[in-house]
Amino acid sequence: MANSFTQIHIQFVFAVKYRAALIDNDWKERLHQYITGIFQQNKHKMLQINSMPDHIHIFIGMRPHQSISSLIQNVKTESSKWIKDQKLCTHPFAWQEGYGAFSYSKSQVPAVVRYVKNQEMHHRKETFLDEYRKILTAFEVEWDEQYIFKELE
């Protein structure tokens, strides 16, 4: 649209269903490339992507032509289908319902890129759930423990 100018930086966080540790180091880079392609096809800019065995962080420059919910639904659907089609996972793979989406200013971009890039080091000190709770609290998001990403009970 003419005369529309935006600068939107969003970090997405979502988990493997039941937080199962199914994302394997042997194929996680291929997953990152595939997901990057989905964002690029939707005209968004990948700034950084990284995953742990049980969750993923994606940081993008987002264009306003698409809603966050439709974008993430597309990413989760297409990437889980791709994992199944490629037979990368010996267990049934699915993403857990829900996601986190957090916005950042341009001045915060380098720090968020470093944070996403260094997930392995970060998670030596902190669990995914502790990290996620801290993000929700820092962004003053009201949340209920029963809706936080759960393990199979």
C-alpha positions as a printed NumPy array, in Angstrom:
array([[  0.   ,   0.   ,   0.   ],
       [  1.4  ,   3.378,  -0.996],
       [  2.486,   5.748,   1.759],
       [  2.462,   3.011,   4.431],
       [  5.688,   2.689,   6.374],
       [  6.287,   0.213,   9.179],
       [  9.052,  -1.21 ,  11.305],
       [  7.802,  -4.204,  13.259],
       [ 10.123,  -6.679,  15.001],
       [  8.517,  -9.752,  16.559],
       [ 10.001, -12.696,  18.452],
       [  7.886, -15.851,  18.337],
       [  8.281, -18.689,  20.823],
       [  6.435, -21.982,  20.629],
       [  6.966, -25.525,  21.809],
       [  6.835, -29.061,  20.522],
       [  3.611, -30.738,  21.666],
       [  3.922, -31.772,  25.321],
       [  7.37 , -30.122,  25.203],
       [  8.767, -33.404,  23.928],
       [ 12.454, -33.174,  22.978],
       [ 11.921, -34.139,  19.324],
       [ 13.921, -31.517,  17.394],
       [ 17.167, -33.321,  16.696],
       [ 20.524, -31.592,  16.126],
       [ 20.958, -33.725,  12.985],
       [ 18.107, -31.924,  11.199],
       [ 17.356, -28.743,  13.109],
       [ 19.294, -26.553,  10.619],
       [ 17.186, -27.97 ,   7.786],
       [ 14.074, -27.144,   9.84 ],
       [ 15.328, -23.596,  10.365],
       [ 15.91 , -23.218,   6.621],
       [ 12.452, -24.565,   5.815],
       [ 10.757, -22.242,   8.327],
       [ 12.833, -19.306,   7.048],
       [ 11.483, -20.074,   3.576],
       [  7.904, -19.931,   4.849],
       [  8.503, -16.478,   6.341],
       [ 10.197, -15.294,   3.145],
       [  7.33 , -16.599,   0.981],
       [  5.022, -14.534,   3.17 ],
       [  7.23 , -11.45 ,   2.56 ],
       [  8.641, -11.21 ,   6.092],
       [ 12.351, -10.936,   6.936],
       [ 14.045, -13.581,   9.072],
       [ 16.396, -11.922,  11.547],
       [ 17.318, -14.992,  13.629],
       [ 15.994, -18.486,  14.241],
       [ 17.132, -21.13 ,  16.69 ],
       [ 15.635, -24.101,  18.43 ],
       [ 16.193, -26.379,  21.343],
       [ 14.935, -29.979,  21.293],
       [ 11.576, -28.921,  22.792],
       [ 10.936, -25.376,  21.485],
       [ 11.821, -22.744,  18.911],
       [ 12.575, -19.002,  18.866],
       [ 12.   , -17.019,  15.682],
       [ 12.799, -13.312,  15.354],
       [ 11.522, -11.497,  12.271],
       [ 10.929,  -8.164,  10.665],
       [  7.2  ,  -8.395,   9.975],
       [  5.207,  -6.712,   7.264],
       [  1.669,  -5.689,   8.285],
       [ -0.168,  -7.401,   5.406],
       [ -0.739, -10.588,   7.429],
       [ -1.993, -11.267,  10.934],
       [  0.326, -12.832,  13.483],
       [ -2.117, -15.682,  14.114],
       [ -2.465, -16.626,  10.433],
       [  1.306, -16.443,   9.938],
       [  2.08 , -18.702,  12.9  ],
       [ -0.702, -21.119,  11.976],
       [  0.851, -21.386,   8.502],
       [  4.38 , -21.864,   9.893],
       [  3.324, -24.529,  12.401],
       [  1.139, -26.424,   9.93 ],
       [  3.631, -26.411,   7.069],
       [  6.704, -27.179,   9.19 ],
       [  5.098, -30.092,  11.063],
       [  3.871, -31.51 ,   7.731],
       [  7.398, -31.127,   6.308],
       [  8.94 , -32.932,   9.306],
       [  6.505, -35.821,   8.794],
       [  6.984, -35.929,   5.   ],
       [ 10.782, -35.942,   5.4  ],
       [ 10.501, -38.701,   8.027],
       [ 12.882, -36.76 ,  10.268],
       [ 11.298, -37.764,  13.546],
       [ 10.728, -41.301,  14.787],
       [  7.84 , -40.126,  17.006],
       [  4.686, -38.364,  15.787],
       [  5.608, -34.672,  15.553],
       [  3.313, -31.734,  16.275],
       [  3.656, -28.249,  17.654],
       [  1.796, -27.499,  20.874],
       [ -1.187, -25.157,  20.64 ],
       [ -0.452, -21.524,  21.261],
       [  2.602, -19.324,  20.918],
       [  4.236, -16.244,  22.338],
       [  4.715, -13.135,  20.187],
       [  6.752, -10.261,  21.593],
       [  7.554,  -6.95 ,  19.915],
       [ 10.841,  -5.056,  20.072],
       [ 12.12 ,  -1.653,  19.044],
       [ 14.85 ,  -1.236,  16.438],
       [ 17.41 ,  -0.462,  19.148],
       [ 16.728,  -3.886,  20.733],
       [ 17.24 ,  -5.893,  17.529],
       [ 20.963,  -6.721,  18.014],
       [ 20.375,  -7.941,  21.586],
       [ 17.42 , -10.11 ,  20.584],
       [ 19.386, -11.579,  17.662],
       [ 22.195, -12.513,  20.097],
       [ 19.687, -13.941,  22.584],
       [ 18.04 , -16.178,  19.977],
       [ 21.382, -17.2  ,  18.488],
       [ 22.733, -18.241,  21.915],
       [ 19.858, -20.435,  23.075],
       [ 22.068, -23.441,  23.773],
       [ 24.243, -21.454,  26.165],
       [ 21.218, -19.754,  27.726],
       [ 19.471, -23.049,  28.455],
       [ 22.438, -24.431,  30.348],
       [ 21.345, -22.05 ,  33.103],
       [ 17.563, -21.852,  32.715],
       [ 14.741, -24.191,  31.69 ],
       [ 12.375, -23.342,  28.867],
       [  9.437, -22.861,  31.228],
       [ 11.409, -20.558,  33.521],
       [ 12.577, -18.581,  30.489],
       [  9.053, -18.334,  29.079],
       [  7.598, -17.189,  32.396],
       [ 10.308, -14.487,  32.612],
       [  9.485, -13.244,  29.111],
       [  5.762, -13.112,  29.896],
       [  6.456, -11.254,  33.129],
       [  8.915,  -8.827,  31.504],
       [  6.327,  -7.972,  28.841],
       [  3.613,  -7.67 ,  31.504],
       [  1.485, -10.309,  29.789],
       [ -1.267, -11.689,  31.979],
       [ -1.036, -15.469,  31.941],
       [ -2.501, -18.457,  33.691],
       [ -0.237, -21.376,  34.631],
       [ -2.735, -23.892,  33.207],
       [ -2.149, -22.428,  29.723],
       [  1.634, -22.444,  29.829],
       [  3.193, -25.066,  27.56 ],
       [  2.644, -28.362,  29.332],
       [  4.376, -31.706,  29.405],
       [  2.369, -34.901,  28.943],
       [  0.827, -35.756,  32.3  ]])
